[in-house]
XYZ file of C-alpha atoms in Angstrom:
245
model
C -1.601 -67.178 -6.283
C -0.618 -64.413 -8.690
C 1.861 -61.630 -8.286
C 2.196 -59.784 -5.022
C 2.873 -56.074 -5.487
C 4.880 -54.509 -2.700
C 4.357 -50.872 -1.741
C 7.753 -49.353 -2.261
C 6.683 -45.764 -2.958
C 6.367 -43.130 -0.256
C 3.219 -40.979 -0.269
C 3.326 -37.751 -2.240
C 1.055 -34.719 -2.498
C -1.457 -35.283 -5.302
C -3.396 -32.044 -4.979
C -3.301 -29.048 -2.675
C -5.895 -26.357 -2.039
C -5.006 -23.509 -1.997
C -2.435 -24.267 -4.644
C 1.154 -23.277 -4.042
C 1.855 -19.616 -4.937
C -1.854 -18.758 -4.940
C -2.803 -15.140 -4.260
C -6.087 -13.620 -3.148
C -6.918 -16.607 -0.932
C -10.064 -15.972 1.197
C -9.455 -15.373 4.892
C -11.754 -18.220 5.974
C -9.987 -20.829 3.840
C -9.031 -24.279 5.077
C -6.034 -26.137 3.653
C -6.948 -29.403 1.875
C -4.147 -31.906 1.234
C -4.794 -34.969 -0.956
C -2.123 -37.674 -0.810
C -1.272 -40.168 -3.527
C -2.320 -43.062 -1.256
C -3.893 -43.659 2.154
C -1.763 -42.455 5.045
C -1.451 -43.536 8.635
C -3.729 -41.189 10.650
C -1.393 -41.545 13.610
C 1.278 -39.626 11.687
C -1.043 -36.742 10.856
C -0.098 -34.477 13.766
C 0.310 -30.781 14.485
C 4.078 -31.221 14.490
C 4.082 -32.909 11.070
C 1.645 -30.568 9.319
C 2.126 -26.885 10.097
C 0.767 -23.639 8.691
C 2.869 -20.639 9.629
C 2.493 -16.926 9.123
C 5.195 -14.257 9.095
C 6.008 -14.695 12.790
C 4.181 -17.687 14.290
C 2.408 -20.982 13.646
C -1.345 -20.908 13.039
C -3.566 -22.822 15.435
C -6.036 -25.149 13.751
C -7.606 -28.607 13.616
C -6.606 -31.619 11.487
C -9.144 -34.011 9.994
C -8.363 -37.176 8.012
C -11.071 -38.079 5.462
C -11.743 -39.895 2.180
C -10.305 -43.247 3.194
C -7.268 -41.679 4.861
C -6.152 -40.040 1.623
C -7.127 -36.473 2.494
C -6.149 -34.197 5.377
C -7.945 -30.907 6.040
C -6.315 -28.231 8.213
C -8.860 -25.686 9.437
C -7.523 -22.554 11.177
C -9.288 -21.707 14.436
C -9.440 -18.004 13.536
C -9.656 -16.257 10.150
C -6.347 -15.592 8.460
C -4.960 -12.079 8.138
C -5.341 -10.204 4.880
C -2.466 -9.564 2.477
C -0.332 -12.098 4.349
C 1.905 -14.885 3.076
C 1.433 -18.286 4.743
C 3.644 -21.354 4.405
C 2.491 -24.972 4.693
C 5.102 -27.497 5.825
C 4.561 -31.284 5.678
C 6.963 -33.846 7.071
C 6.843 -37.211 8.831
C 3.504 -38.333 7.336
C 3.696 -42.049 6.502
C 1.570 -44.493 4.536
C 0.093 -47.684 6.008
C 3.322 -49.643 5.609
C 5.447 -46.951 7.215
C 6.981 -45.215 4.218
C 7.343 -41.527 4.965
C 6.762 -38.577 2.674
C 9.928 -36.947 1.429
C 11.140 -34.413 3.974
C 10.954 -30.723 3.382
C 7.684 -30.337 1.416
C 6.600 -26.704 1.575
C 4.035 -24.599 -0.243
C 3.029 -20.981 0.235
C 0.035 -18.790 -0.579
C -1.028 -15.188 0.030
C -4.390 -14.108 1.362
C -6.700 -11.571 -0.226
C -6.145 -7.815 0.011
C -9.313 -6.103 1.291
C -7.938 -2.652 2.149
C -8.277 0.159 -0.416
C -5.294 2.414 -1.081
C -4.954 5.557 1.012
C -3.029 8.802 0.560
C -0.151 8.812 3.050
C 1.621 11.951 1.859
C 0.663 14.938 -0.275
C 2.836 17.779 -1.483
C 2.063 20.675 -1.335
C 0.383 20.101 2.015
C -3.302 20.731 2.640
C -4.179 24.442 2.631
C -0.519 25.350 2.105
C 0.422 28.979 1.534
C 3.553 30.372 -0.046
C 4.349 27.383 -2.235
C 6.941 27.751 -4.973
C 5.803 28.872 -8.385
C 7.533 25.862 -9.971
C 5.898 23.365 -7.602
C 4.635 19.955 -8.701
C 1.830 17.966 -7.068
C 3.112 14.720 -5.530
C 0.751 12.071 -4.126
C 2.079 9.026 -2.261
C -0.221 6.028 -1.673
C -0.078 3.313 0.970
C 0.400 0.587 -1.675
C 0.868 0.196 -5.444
C -2.078 1.393 -7.499
C -3.262 0.436 -10.982
C -2.637 3.376 -13.363
C -5.098 1.941 -15.894
C -8.040 1.971 -13.475
C -8.462 5.736 -13.058
C -11.727 6.850 -14.654
C -10.339 10.372 -15.132
C -7.136 12.293 -14.437
C -5.259 10.872 -11.412
C -4.419 14.447 -10.383
C -6.276 17.535 -11.596
C -4.903 20.986 -10.784
C -7.343 23.845 -11.338
C -7.398 27.605 -11.014
C -11.008 28.535 -10.477
C -12.887 26.410 -13.000
C -9.949 26.017 -15.397
C -7.926 22.800 -15.367
C -4.201 23.310 -15.913
C -2.346 21.312 -18.540
C 0.571 19.216 -17.412
C 2.273 15.814 -17.312
C 1.393 12.890 -15.015
C 4.036 10.342 -13.995
C 3.718 7.137 -11.941
C 6.841 6.469 -9.866
C 8.327 4.085 -7.294
C 6.430 0.982 -8.327
C 3.178 2.907 -8.920
C 3.023 4.058 -5.294
C 3.514 7.737 -6.175
C 1.806 10.024 -8.708
C 3.439 13.298 -9.761
C 1.656 16.030 -11.735
C 3.941 18.637 -13.320
C 2.150 21.778 -14.599
C 3.058 22.810 -18.124
C 3.352 26.458 -17.027
C 4.666 28.131 -13.909
C 2.034 28.905 -11.281
C 0.860 32.478 -10.754
C 1.584 34.531 -7.688
C -0.975 34.885 -4.912
C -3.467 32.655 -6.722
C -5.596 29.942 -5.142
C -5.249 26.503 -6.772
C -7.295 23.388 -6.170
C -6.059 19.792 -6.389
C -8.622 17.062 -7.093
C -7.381 13.477 -6.730
C -8.908 10.774 -8.868
C -10.291 7.595 -7.347
C -7.394 5.137 -7.050
C -7.673 1.338 -7.229
C -5.046 -1.108 -5.993
C -3.858 -4.261 -7.763
C -6.473 -6.352 -5.930
C -9.307 -4.130 -7.197
C -10.007 -2.306 -3.926
C -11.266 1.196 -4.701
C -10.347 4.293 -2.739
C -13.164 6.617 -1.678
C -13.570 9.710 -3.855
C -10.349 11.677 -3.897
C -10.235 14.721 -1.598
C -9.969 18.358 -2.647
C -6.833 20.231 -1.591
C -6.170 23.975 -1.658
C -2.802 25.727 -2.057
C -1.662 29.289 -2.731
C 1.720 30.544 -4.057
C 3.166 33.598 -2.300
C 2.381 37.186 -3.200
C 5.241 39.116 -4.802
C 7.069 40.877 -1.917
C 7.424 44.688 -2.013
C 10.854 46.051 -2.960
C 13.171 46.144 0.046
C 14.384 49.422 1.596
C 18.130 49.389 1.220
C 18.914 52.716 2.968
C 17.386 55.927 4.328
C 18.983 59.405 4.092
C 20.123 60.794 7.402
C 18.611 64.148 8.474
C 20.754 67.248 7.768
C 22.555 68.746 10.775
C 24.665 71.639 9.248
C 24.414 75.418 9.881
C 21.100 76.930 9.035
C 19.265 73.743 9.739
C 16.115 74.599 11.634
C 16.174 73.278 15.128
C 13.157 72.642 17.224
C 12.529 75.365 19.886
C 11.520 74.702 23.381
C 8.044 75.930 24.107
C 7.845 79.391 25.653
C 5.378 80.528 28.214
C 4.016 84.045 28.612
C 5.258 85.898 31.714
């Protein structure tokens, strides 16, 4: 009769789409799980195969295909952008009842579709009376790619003249600081032009805005004291008006 081969191996995950640790996953993606052997469709349930986000489980449908070797989880609604999702599989058994090893998990992160935005700017828009040693500090909503600026990230100009200075990227490339090489001039209008920023996913910010700032005018010298009027003898005194008789 020949040898009889017994199935002693539990099912395992052969392939997974999206792959574990994937980034930039499209929001309309379904999760496709291919097992190493046919599984029992009765064990493919919402409690055994779960996709969870940061706070809750994702509602979706489960479909068993390809001779019971493949399970497709399709979310009912599009996934959220820039979000980490975790797939958990447990309790799925093959046709002879052997169950997949407990605790299989895989995670992926969806695509980032939002361009970076300026969340803080110093000096403030249309500021007056800024310090002569001021720097320009720009804080973005997310890390940006320093290599993707087509020109200066921050340009400080007086009239039509661009000021020399140093540009630094700080705090995980979320902040750009421009330090002028020379002290600013008093009572002079300066313009700040921000370059077009791009985040790590390639989303491009709209053209950087123009900001205006003005250092203070030099104050006049203070009056420290005033001489008191003389009151000694011989000092003319005002006379009351006289009227003719």
